PDB file of N, CA, C and O in Angstrom:
ATOM      1  N   MET A1305       7.659  12.128  -2.067  1.00  0.00           N
ATOM      2  CA  MET A1305       8.182  13.136  -0.842  1.00  0.00           C
ATOM      3  C   MET A1305       9.506  13.872  -1.910  1.00  0.00           C
ATOM      4  O   MET A1305       9.974  13.108  -2.633  1.00  0.00           O
ATOM      5  N   ASP A1306       9.363  15.331  -1.641  1.00  0.00           N
ATOM      6  CA  ASP A1306      10.324  15.949  -2.926  1.00  0.00           C
ATOM      7  C   ASP A1306      11.171  16.634  -1.663  1.00  0.00           C
ATOM      8  O   ASP A1306      10.644  17.649  -0.914  1.00  0.00           O
ATOM      9  N   TYR A1307      12.415  16.285  -1.471  1.00  0.00           N
ATOM     10  CA  TYR A1307      13.538  16.927  -0.721  1.00  0.00           C
ATOM     11  C   TYR A1307      13.312  18.519  -0.714  1.00  0.00           C
ATOM     12  O   TYR A1307      13.677  19.119   0.219  1.00  0.00           O
ATOM     13  N   ARG A1308      13.046  18.836  -1.998  1.00  0.00           N
ATOM     14  CA  ARG A1308      13.253  20.409  -2.093  1.00  0.00           C
ATOM     15  C   ARG A1308      11.985  21.196  -1.344  1.00  0.00           C
ATOM     16  O   ARG A1308      12.204  22.533  -1.377  1.00  0.00           O
ATOM     17  N   GLU A1309      11.101  20.465  -0.835  1.00  0.00           N
ATOM     18  CA  GLU A1309       9.820  21.366  -0.255  1.00  0.00           C
ATOM     19  C   GLU A1309      10.535  21.481   1.242  1.00  0.00           C
ATOM     20  O   GLU A1309      10.095  21.760   2.163  1.00  0.00           O
ATOM     21  N   ILE A1310      11.449  20.227   1.751  1.00  0.00           N
ATOM     22  CA  ILE A1310      11.939  20.492   3.176  1.00  0.00           C
ATOM     23  C   ILE A1310      13.417  21.011   3.188  1.00  0.00           C
ATOM     24  O   ILE A1310      13.586  21.843   4.355  1.00  0.00           O
ATOM     25  N   ILE A1311      14.359  20.803   2.190  1.00  0.00           N
ATOM     26  CA  ILE A1311      15.554  21.231   2.422  1.00  0.00           C
ATOM     27  C   ILE A1311      15.818  22.915   1.907  1.00  0.00           C
ATOM     28  O   ILE A1311      15.268  23.030   0.953  1.00  0.00           O
ATOM     29  N   THR A1312      16.246  23.721   2.624  1.00  0.00           N
ATOM     30  CA  THR A1312      16.063  24.998   2.446  1.00  0.00           C
ATOM     31  C   THR A1312      17.680  25.653   2.476  1.00  0.00           C
ATOM     32  O   THR A1312      18.530  25.086   3.285  1.00  0.00           O
ATOM     33  N   ILE A1313      17.883  26.601   1.760  1.00  0.00           N
ATOM     34  CA  ILE A1313      19.485  27.391   1.773  1.00  0.00           C
ATOM     35  C   ILE A1313      18.699  28.698   1.996  1.00  0.00           C
ATOM     36  O   ILE A1313      18.353  29.369   0.824  1.00  0.00           O
ATOM     37  N   GLU A1314      19.632  29.226   2.976  1.00  0.00           N
ATOM     38  CA  GLU A1314      19.470  30.935   3.256  1.00  0.00           C
ATOM     39  C   GLU A1314      20.858  31.315   3.294  1.00  0.00           C
ATOM     40  O   GLU A1314      21.529  30.661   4.088  1.00  0.00           O
ATOM     41  N   PRO A1315      21.230  32.243   2.554  1.00  0.00           N
ATOM     42  CA  PRO A1315      22.672  32.668   2.658  1.00  0.00           C
ATOM     43  C   PRO A1315      23.292  33.164   3.982  1.00  0.00           C
ATOM     44  O   PRO A1315      24.184  32.956   4.085  1.00  0.00           O
ATOM     45  N   GLY A1316      22.472  33.624   4.684  1.00  0.00           N
ATOM     46  CA  GLY A1316      22.788  34.072   6.095  1.00  0.00           C
ATOM     47  C   GLY A1316      22.751  33.168   7.211  1.00  0.00           C
ATOM     48  O   GLY A1316      23.374  33.465   8.492  1.00  0.00           O
ATOM     49  N   LYS A1317      22.053  31.945   6.731  1.00  0.00           N
ATOM     50  CA  LYS A1317      22.168  30.837   7.937  1.00  0.00           C
ATOM     51  C   LYS A1317      23.204  29.701   7.856  1.00  0.00           C
ATOM     52  O   LYS A1317      22.935  29.276   6.670  1.00  0.00           O
ATOM     53  N   ARG A1318      23.800  29.250   8.858  1.00  0.00           N
ATOM     54  CA  ARG A1318      24.834  28.174   8.642  1.00  0.00           C
ATOM     55  C   ARG A1318      25.835  28.414   7.589  1.00  0.00           C
ATOM     56  O   ARG A1318      26.119  27.356   6.806  1.00  0.00           O
ATOM     57  N   GLY A1319      26.048  29.587   7.180  1.00  0.00           N
ATOM     58  CA  GLY A1319      26.939  29.917   6.010  1.00  0.00           C
ATOM     59  C   GLY A1319      26.435  29.416   4.501  1.00  0.00           C
ATOM     60  O   GLY A1319      27.202  29.133   3.542  1.00  0.00           O
ATOM     61  N   GLY A1320      25.007  29.463   4.717  1.00  0.00           N
ATOM     62  CA  GLY A1320      24.446  29.056   3.198  1.00  0.00           C
ATOM     63  C   GLY A1320      24.374  27.808   3.043  1.00  0.00           C
ATOM     64  O   GLY A1320      23.987  27.115   1.998  1.00  0.00           O
ATOM     65  N   ARG A1321      24.853  26.902   4.155  1.00  0.00           N
ATOM     66  CA  ARG A1321      24.513  25.361   3.877  1.00  0.00           C
ATOM     67  C   ARG A1321      23.187  25.263   3.744  1.00  0.00           C
ATOM     68  O   ARG A1321      22.417  25.512   4.243  1.00  0.00           O
ATOM     69  N   PRO A1322      22.769  23.934   3.157  1.00  0.00           N
ATOM     70  CA  PRO A1322      21.523  23.131   3.307  1.00  0.00           C
ATOM     71  C   PRO A1322      20.958  22.990   4.693  1.00  0.00           C
ATOM     72  O   PRO A1322      21.685  22.484   5.208  1.00  0.00           O
ATOM     73  N   CYS A1323      19.812  23.391   4.983  1.00  0.00           N
ATOM     74  CA  CYS A1323      19.228  23.039   6.526  1.00  0.00           C
ATOM     75  C   CYS A1323      17.850  22.494   6.061  1.00  0.00           C
ATOM     76  O   CYS A1323      17.438  22.530   5.111  1.00  0.00           O
ATOM     77  N   ILE A1324      17.441  22.128   7.627  1.00  0.00           N
ATOM     78  CA  ILE A1324      15.951  21.602   7.279  1.00  0.00           C
ATOM     79  C   ILE A1324      15.023  22.617   7.793  1.00  0.00           C
ATOM     80  O   ILE A1324      14.918  23.139   8.758  1.00  0.00           O
ATOM     81  N   ARG A1325      13.881  22.796   6.957  1.00  0.00           N
ATOM     82  CA  ARG A1325      12.887  23.628   6.965  1.00  0.00           C
ATOM     83  C   ARG A1325      13.127  24.847   7.598  1.00  0.00           C
ATOM     84  O   ARG A1325      12.515  25.299   8.653  1.00  0.00           O
ATOM     85  N   ARG A1326      14.169  25.457   7.046  1.00  0.00           N
ATOM     86  CA  ARG A1326      14.567  26.941   7.547  1.00  0.00           C
ATOM     87  C   ARG A1326      15.179  26.742   9.146  1.00  0.00           C
ATOM     88  O   ARG A1326      15.224  27.887   9.639  1.00  0.00           O
ATOM     89  N   MET A1327      15.152  25.959   9.509  1.00  0.00           N
ATOM     90  CA  MET A1327      15.846  25.515  11.041  1.00  0.00           C
ATOM     91  C   MET A1327      17.379  25.776  10.772  1.00  0.00           C
ATOM     92  O   MET A1327      17.819  25.740   9.800  1.00  0.00           O
ATOM     93  N   ARG A1328      18.082  25.753  11.975  1.00  0.00           N
ATOM     94  CA  ARG A1328      19.645  26.073  12.292  1.00  0.00           C
ATOM     95  C   ARG A1328      20.075  24.525  11.986  1.00  0.00           C
ATOM     96  O   ARG A1328      21.484  24.304  12.208  1.00  0.00           O
ATOM     97  N   ILE A1329      19.344  23.326  11.816  1.00  0.00           N
ATOM     98  CA  ILE A1329      19.940  22.091  11.698  1.00  0.00           C
ATOM     99  C   ILE A1329      20.531  21.738  10.066  1.00  0.00           C
ATOM    100  O   ILE A1329      19.463  21.709   9.274  1.00  0.00           O
ATOM    101  N   ALA A1330      21.521  21.436   9.997  1.00  0.00           N
ATOM    102  CA  ALA A1330      22.194  21.329   8.466  1.00  0.00           C
ATOM    103  C   ALA A1330      21.898  19.819   8.192  1.00  0.00           C
ATOM    104  O   ALA A1330      22.046  18.931   8.933  1.00  0.00           O
ATOM    105  N   VAL A1331      21.778  19.869   6.728  1.00  0.00           N
ATOM    106  CA  VAL A1331      21.807  18.331   6.358  1.00  0.00           C
ATOM    107  C   VAL A1331      23.110  17.880   6.664  1.00  0.00           C
ATOM    108  O   VAL A1331      22.849  16.502   6.895  1.00  0.00           O
ATOM    109  N   ALA A1332      24.047  18.378   6.625  1.00  0.00           N
ATOM    110  CA  ALA A1332      25.732  17.887   7.175  1.00  0.00           C
ATOM    111  C   ALA A1332      25.580  17.329   8.308  1.00  0.00           C
ATOM    112  O   ALA A1332      26.094  16.149   8.538  1.00  0.00           O
ATOM    113  N   ASP A1333      24.749  18.060   9.261  1.00  0.00           N
ATOM    114  CA  ASP A1333      24.355  17.405  10.654  1.00  0.00           C
ATOM    115  C   ASP A1333      23.861  16.197  10.831  1.00  0.00           C
ATOM    116  O   ASP A1333      24.263  15.272  11.417  1.00  0.00           O
ATOM    117  N   VAL A1334      22.640  16.159  10.083  1.00  0.00           N
ATOM    118  CA  VAL A1334      21.892  14.960  10.125  1.00  0.00           C
ATOM    119  C   VAL A1334      22.837  13.630   9.597  1.00  0.00           C
ATOM    120  O   VAL A1334      22.883  12.659  10.027  1.00  0.00           O
ATOM    121  N   LEU A1335      23.356  13.971   8.424  1.00  0.00           N
ATOM    122  CA  LEU A1335      24.216  12.789   7.745  1.00  0.00           C
ATOM    123  C   LEU A1335      25.255  12.459   8.584  1.00  0.00           C
ATOM    124  O   LEU A1335      25.685  11.292   8.685  1.00  0.00           O
ATOM    125  N   GLY A1336      25.885  13.625   9.411  1.00  0.00           N
ATOM    126  CA  GLY A1336      26.886  13.034  10.315  1.00  0.00           C
ATOM    127  C   GLY A1336      26.410  12.071  11.390  1.00  0.00           C
ATOM    128  O   GLY A1336      27.141  11.149  11.971  1.00  0.00           O
ATOM    129  N   TRP A1337      25.495  12.369  11.879  1.00  0.00           N
ATOM    130  CA  TRP A1337      24.889  11.622  12.994  1.00  0.00           C
ATOM    131  C   TRP A1337      24.476  10.249  12.513  1.00  0.00           C
ATOM    132  O   TRP A1337      24.855   9.277  12.867  1.00  0.00           O
ATOM    133  N   LEU A1338      24.069  10.314  11.213  1.00  0.00           N
ATOM    134  CA  LEU A1338      23.848   8.762  10.698  1.00  0.00           C
ATOM    135  C   LEU A1338      24.954   8.191  10.449  1.00  0.00           C
ATOM    136  O   LEU A1338      24.942   6.876  10.719  1.00  0.00           O
ATOM    137  N   ALA A1339      25.927   8.826  10.091  1.00  0.00           N
ATOM    138  CA  ALA A1339      27.172   8.234   9.732  1.00  0.00           C
ATOM    139  C   ALA A1339      27.849   7.653  10.911  1.00  0.00           C
ATOM    140  O   ALA A1339      28.507   6.643  11.015  1.00  0.00           O
ATOM    141  N   ALA A1340      27.681   8.249  11.891  1.00  0.00           N
ATOM    142  CA  ALA A1340      28.140   7.947  13.397  1.00  0.00           C
ATOM    143  C   ALA A1340      27.419   6.583  13.975  1.00  0.00           C
ATOM    144  O   ALA A1340      27.793   6.252  14.960  1.00  0.00           O
ATOM    145  N   GLY A1341      26.235   6.409  13.690  1.00  0.00           N
ATOM    146  CA  GLY A1341      25.533   5.194  13.963  1.00  0.00           C
ATOM    147  C   GLY A1341      24.430   5.617  14.685  1.00  0.00           C
ATOM    148  O   GLY A1341      23.821   4.537  15.131  1.00  0.00           O
ATOM    149  N   MET A1342      23.795   6.635  14.715  1.00  0.00           N
ATOM    150  CA  MET A1342      22.448   6.984  15.309  1.00  0.00           C
ATOM    151  C   MET A1342      21.621   6.525  14.457  1.00  0.00           C
ATOM    152  O   MET A1342      21.483   6.808  13.222  1.00  0.00           O
ATOM    153  N   SER A1343      20.485   6.143  15.395  1.00  0.00           N
ATOM    154  CA  SER A1343      19.128   5.811  14.459  1.00  0.00           C
ATOM    155  C   SER A1343      18.524   6.753  14.273  1.00  0.00           C
ATOM    156  O   SER A1343      18.516   8.108  14.975  1.00  0.00           O
ATOM    157  N   HIS A1344      17.307   6.811  13.221  1.00  0.00           N
ATOM    158  CA  HIS A1344      16.317   7.803  13.117  1.00  0.00           C
ATOM    159  C   HIS A1344      15.863   8.446  14.325  1.00  0.00           C
ATOM    160  O   HIS A1344      15.571   9.432  14.703  1.00  0.00           O
ATOM    161  N   GLN A1345      15.456   7.411  15.278  1.00  0.00           N
ATOM    162  CA  GLN A1345      14.784   7.420  16.513  1.00  0.00           C
ATOM    163  C   GLN A1345      15.679   8.079  17.574  1.00  0.00           C
ATOM    164  O   GLN A1345      15.126   9.128  18.060  1.00  0.00           O
ATOM    165  N   GLU A1346      16.828   7.879  17.561  1.00  0.00           N
ATOM    166  CA  GLU A1346      17.861   8.479  18.357  1.00  0.00           C
ATOM    167  C   GLU A1346      17.980  10.197  17.995  1.00  0.00           C
ATOM    168  O   GLU A1346      17.753  10.881  18.837  1.00  0.00           O
ATOM    169  N   ILE A1347      17.950  10.221  16.686  1.00  0.00           N
ATOM    170  CA  ILE A1347      18.130  11.627  16.368  1.00  0.00           C
ATOM    171  C   ILE A1347      16.970  12.573  16.463  1.00  0.00           C
ATOM    172  O   ILE A1347      16.862  13.657  17.140  1.00  0.00           O
ATOM    173  N   MET A1348      15.643  11.775  16.522  1.00  0.00           N
ATOM    174  CA  MET A1348      14.398  12.566  16.659  1.00  0.00           C
ATOM    175  C   MET A1348      14.379  12.594  18.224  1.00  0.00           C
ATOM    176  O   MET A1348      13.743  13.583  18.446  1.00  0.00           O
ATOM    177  N   GLY A1349      14.931  11.898  18.994  1.00  0.00           N
ATOM    178  CA  GLY A1349      14.803  12.159  20.422  1.00  0.00           C
ATOM    179  C   GLY A1349      15.673  13.189  20.864  1.00  0.00           C
ATOM    180  O   GLY A1349      15.190  13.792  21.734  1.00  0.00           O
ATOM    181  N   ASP A1350      16.753  13.142  20.365  1.00  0.00           N
ATOM    182  CA  ASP A1350      17.727  14.631  20.745  1.00  0.00           C
ATOM    183  C   ASP A1350      17.165  15.869  19.994  1.00  0.00           C
ATOM    184  O   ASP A1350      17.339  16.806  20.727  1.00  0.00           O
ATOM    185  N   PHE A1351      16.489  15.764  19.024  1.00  0.00           N
ATOM    186  CA  PHE A1351      16.012  16.650  18.360  1.00  0.00           C
ATOM    187  C   PHE A1351      14.309  16.566  17.684  1.00  0.00           C
ATOM    188  O   PHE A1351      14.224  16.227  16.636  1.00  0.00           O
ATOM    189  N   PRO A1352      13.544  16.787  18.743  1.00  0.00           N
ATOM    190  CA  PRO A1352      12.095  16.378  18.672  1.00  0.00           C
ATOM    191  C   PRO A1352      11.531  17.342  17.421  1.00  0.00           C
ATOM    192  O   PRO A1352      10.399  16.944  16.975  1.00  0.00           O
ATOM    193  N   GLU A1353      12.144  18.526  17.086  1.00  0.00           N
ATOM    194  CA  GLU A1353      11.881  19.156  15.817  1.00  0.00           C
ATOM    195  C   GLU A1353      11.908  18.621  14.554  1.00  0.00           C
ATOM    196  O   GLU A1353      11.153  18.934  13.490  1.00  0.00           O
ATOM    197  N   LEU A1354      12.701  17.554  14.519  1.00  0.00           N
ATOM    198  CA  LEU A1354      12.846  16.846  13.394  1.00  0.00           C
ATOM    199  C   LEU A1354      11.916  15.422  13.195  1.00  0.00           C
ATOM    200  O   LEU A1354      11.466  15.386  14.161  1.00  0.00           O
ATOM    201  N   THR A1355      11.444  15.342  11.774  1.00  0.00           N
ATOM    202  CA  THR A1355      10.533  14.222  11.470  1.00  0.00           C
ATOM    203  C   THR A1355      11.247  13.084  10.803  1.00  0.00           C
ATOM    204  O   THR A1355      12.335  13.401  10.284  1.00  0.00           O
ATOM    205  N   GLU A1356      10.657  12.032  10.624  1.00  0.00           N
ATOM    206  CA  GLU A1356      11.162  10.945   9.875  1.00  0.00           C
ATOM    207  C   GLU A1356      11.406  11.491   8.363  1.00  0.00           C
ATOM    208  O   GLU A1356      12.345  11.285   7.836  1.00  0.00           O
ATOM    209  N   GLU A1357      10.426  12.239   7.709  1.00  0.00           N
ATOM    210  CA  GLU A1357      10.294  12.837   6.620  1.00  0.00           C
ATOM    211  C   GLU A1357      11.618  13.852   6.616  1.00  0.00           C
ATOM    212  O   GLU A1357      12.439  13.787   5.453  1.00  0.00           O
ATOM    213  N   ASP A1358      11.925  14.507   7.540  1.00  0.00           N
ATOM    214  CA  ASP A1358      13.260  15.344   7.429  1.00  0.00           C
ATOM    215  C   ASP A1358      14.540  14.626   7.282  1.00  0.00           C
ATOM    216  O   ASP A1358      15.267  15.094   6.415  1.00  0.00           O
ATOM    217  N   ILE A1359      14.549  13.449   8.024  1.00  0.00           N
ATOM    218  CA  ILE A1359      15.691  12.707   7.723  1.00  0.00           C
ATOM    219  C   ILE A1359      15.832  12.032   6.657  1.00  0.00           C
ATOM    220  O   ILE A1359      16.908  12.141   5.772  1.00  0.00           O
ATOM    221  N   ARG A1360      14.635  11.301   6.085  1.00  0.00           N
ATOM    222  CA  ARG A1360      14.809  10.941   4.490  1.00  0.00           C
ATOM    223  C   ARG A1360      15.175  12.324   3.657  1.00  0.00           C
ATOM    224  O   ARG A1360      15.728  11.665   2.599  1.00  0.00           O
ATOM    225  N   ALA A1361      14.270  13.444   3.781  1.00  0.00           N
ATOM    226  CA  ALA A1361      14.766  14.329   3.012  1.00  0.00           C
ATOM    227  C   ALA A1361      16.452  14.572   2.854  1.00  0.00           C
ATOM    228  O   ALA A1361      16.934  14.838   1.691  1.00  0.00           O
ATOM    229  N   CYS A1362      16.828  14.394   3.903  1.00  0.00           N
ATOM    230  CA  CYS A1362      18.774  14.693   3.950  1.00  0.00           C
ATOM    231  C   CYS A1362      19.230  13.497   3.125  1.00  0.00           C
ATOM    232  O   CYS A1362      20.042  13.939   2.556  1.00  0.00           O
ATOM    233  N   LEU A1363      18.591  12.472   3.348  1.00  0.00           N
ATOM    234  CA  LEU A1363      19.386  11.276   2.481  1.00  0.00           C
ATOM    235  C   LEU A1363      18.943  11.410   1.125  1.00  0.00           C
ATOM    236  O   LEU A1363      19.747  11.273   0.287  1.00  0.00           O
ATOM    237  N   GLU A1364      17.764  11.752   0.595  1.00  0.00           N
ATOM    238  CA  GLU A1364      17.516  12.058  -0.578  1.00  0.00           C
ATOM    239  C   GLU A1364      18.355  13.340  -1.329  1.00  0.00           C
ATOM    240  O   GLU A1364      18.810  12.985  -2.550  1.00  0.00           O
ATOM    241  N   TYR A1365      18.502  14.180  -0.467  1.00  0.00           N
ATOM    242  CA  TYR A1365      19.415  15.394  -0.997  1.00  0.00           C
ATOM    243  C   TYR A1365      20.916  15.057  -1.170  1.00  0.00           C
ATOM    244  O   TYR A1365      21.073  15.243  -2.154  1.00  0.00           O
ATOM    245  N   ALA A1366      21.226  14.272  -0.202  1.00  0.00           N
ATOM    246  CA  ALA A1366      22.634  13.867  -0.453  1.00  0.00           C
ATOM    247  C   ALA A1366      22.450  12.881  -1.873  1.00  0.00           C
ATOM    248  O   ALA A1366      23.735  12.889  -2.690  1.00  0.00           O
ATOM    249  N   ALA A1367      21.758  11.929  -1.883  1.00  0.00           N
ATOM    250  CA  ALA A1367      21.863  11.167  -3.141  1.00  0.00           C
ATOM    251  C   ALA A1367      21.862  11.835  -4.150  1.00  0.00           C
ATOM    252  O   ALA A1367      22.448  11.491  -5.345  1.00  0.00           O
ATOM    253  N   ASP A1368      20.881  12.694  -4.443  1.00  0.00           N
ATOM    254  CA  ASP A1368      20.758  13.636  -5.569  1.00  0.00           C
ATOM    255  C   ASP A1368      22.017  14.291  -5.938  1.00  0.00           C
ATOM    256  O   ASP A1368      22.521  14.494  -7.102  1.00  0.00           O
ATOM    257  N   ARG A1369      22.470  14.984  -4.735  1.00  0.00           N
ATOM    258  CA  ARG A1369      23.624  15.765  -4.914  1.00  0.00           C
ATOM    259  C   ARG A1369      25.019  14.689  -5.523  1.00  0.00           C
ATOM    260  O   ARG A1369      25.765  15.243  -6.399  1.00  0.00           O
ATOM    261  N   GLU A1370      25.049  13.649  -5.030  1.00  0.00           N
ATOM    262  CA  GLU A1370      26.011  12.783  -5.419  1.00  0.00           C
ATOM    263  C   GLU A1370      25.874  12.299  -7.107  1.00  0.00           C
ATOM    264  O   GLU A1370      26.730  12.045  -7.876  1.00  0.00           O
ATOM    265  N   ARG A1371      24.342  12.144  -7.440  1.00  0.00           N
ATOM    266  CA  ARG A1371      24.400  11.642  -8.605  1.00  0.00           C
ATOM    267  C   ARG A1371      24.781  12.849  -9.448  1.00  0.00           C
ATOM    268  O   ARG A1371      25.351  12.770 -10.753  1.00  0.00           O
ATOM    269  N   ARG A1372      24.509  14.067  -9.266  1.00  0.00           N
ATOM    270  CA  ARG A1372      24.786  15.357 -10.090  1.00  0.00           C
ATOM    271  C   ARG A1372      26.383  15.494 -10.091  1.00  0.00           C
ATOM    272  O   ARG A1372      26.751  15.794 -11.041  1.00  0.00           O
ATOM    273  N   LEU A1373      26.921  15.049  -8.852  1.00  0.00           N
ATOM    274  CA  LEU A1373      28.572  15.332  -9.154  1.00  0.00           C
ATOM    275  C   LEU A1373      29.175  14.340 -10.071  1.00  0.00           C
ATOM    276  O   LEU A1373      30.080  14.644 -10.655  1.00  0.00           O
ATOM    277  N   VAL A1374      28.699  12.956 -10.083  1.00  0.00           N
ATOM    278  CA  VAL A1374      29.133  12.021 -10.793  1.00  0.00           C
ATOM    279  C   VAL A1374      28.689  12.396 -12.279  1.00  0.00           C
ATOM    280  O   VAL A1374      29.556  11.790 -13.198  1.00  0.00           O
ATOM    281  N   THR A1375      27.667  12.826 -12.596  1.00  0.00           N
ATOM    282  CA  THR A1375      27.394  13.195 -14.081  1.00  0.00           C
ATOM    283  C   THR A1375      28.374  14.380 -14.599  1.00  0.00           C
ATOM    284  O   THR A1375      28.632  14.459 -15.778  1.00  0.00           O
ATOM    285  N   VAL A1376      28.796  15.480 -13.597  1.00  0.00           N
ATOM    286  CA  VAL A1376      29.189  16.235 -14.234  1.00  0.00           C
ATOM    287  C   VAL A1376      31.080  15.964 -14.474  1.00  0.00           C
ATOM    288  O   VAL A1376      31.372  16.446 -15.352  1.00  0.00           O
ATOM    289  N   THR A1377      31.233  14.948 -13.477  1.00  0.00           N
ATOM    290  CA  THR A1377      32.536  14.856 -13.724  1.00  0.00           C
ATOM    291  C   THR A1377      32.967  13.406 -14.595  1.00  0.00           C
ATOM    292  O   THR A1377      33.987  13.081 -14.814  1.00  0.00           O
ATOM    293  N   SER A1378      31.778  12.921 -15.243  1.00  0.00           N
ATOM    294  CA  SER A1378      32.375  11.797 -16.263  1.00  0.00           C
ATOM    295  C   SER A1378      32.230  12.204 -17.329  1.00  0.00           C
ATOM    296  O   SER A1378      32.157  13.404 -17.789  1.00  0.00           O
TER     297      SER A1378
END
């Protein structure tokens, strides 16, 4: 899976924040729910438009962004 096929950035949507498949659900929202202890199943139960692949794409996006930040500041 390539998260770039799932994570989209549109200047007029959610302030240009990365979102999932052109929806208004931001990557930061999903990461926050995971950090708060929600399971993938709980998130998908609350937001049935999300898939397991969407959630994994958010994690992959965050990991890639972190790797790029570490590389730039090193």
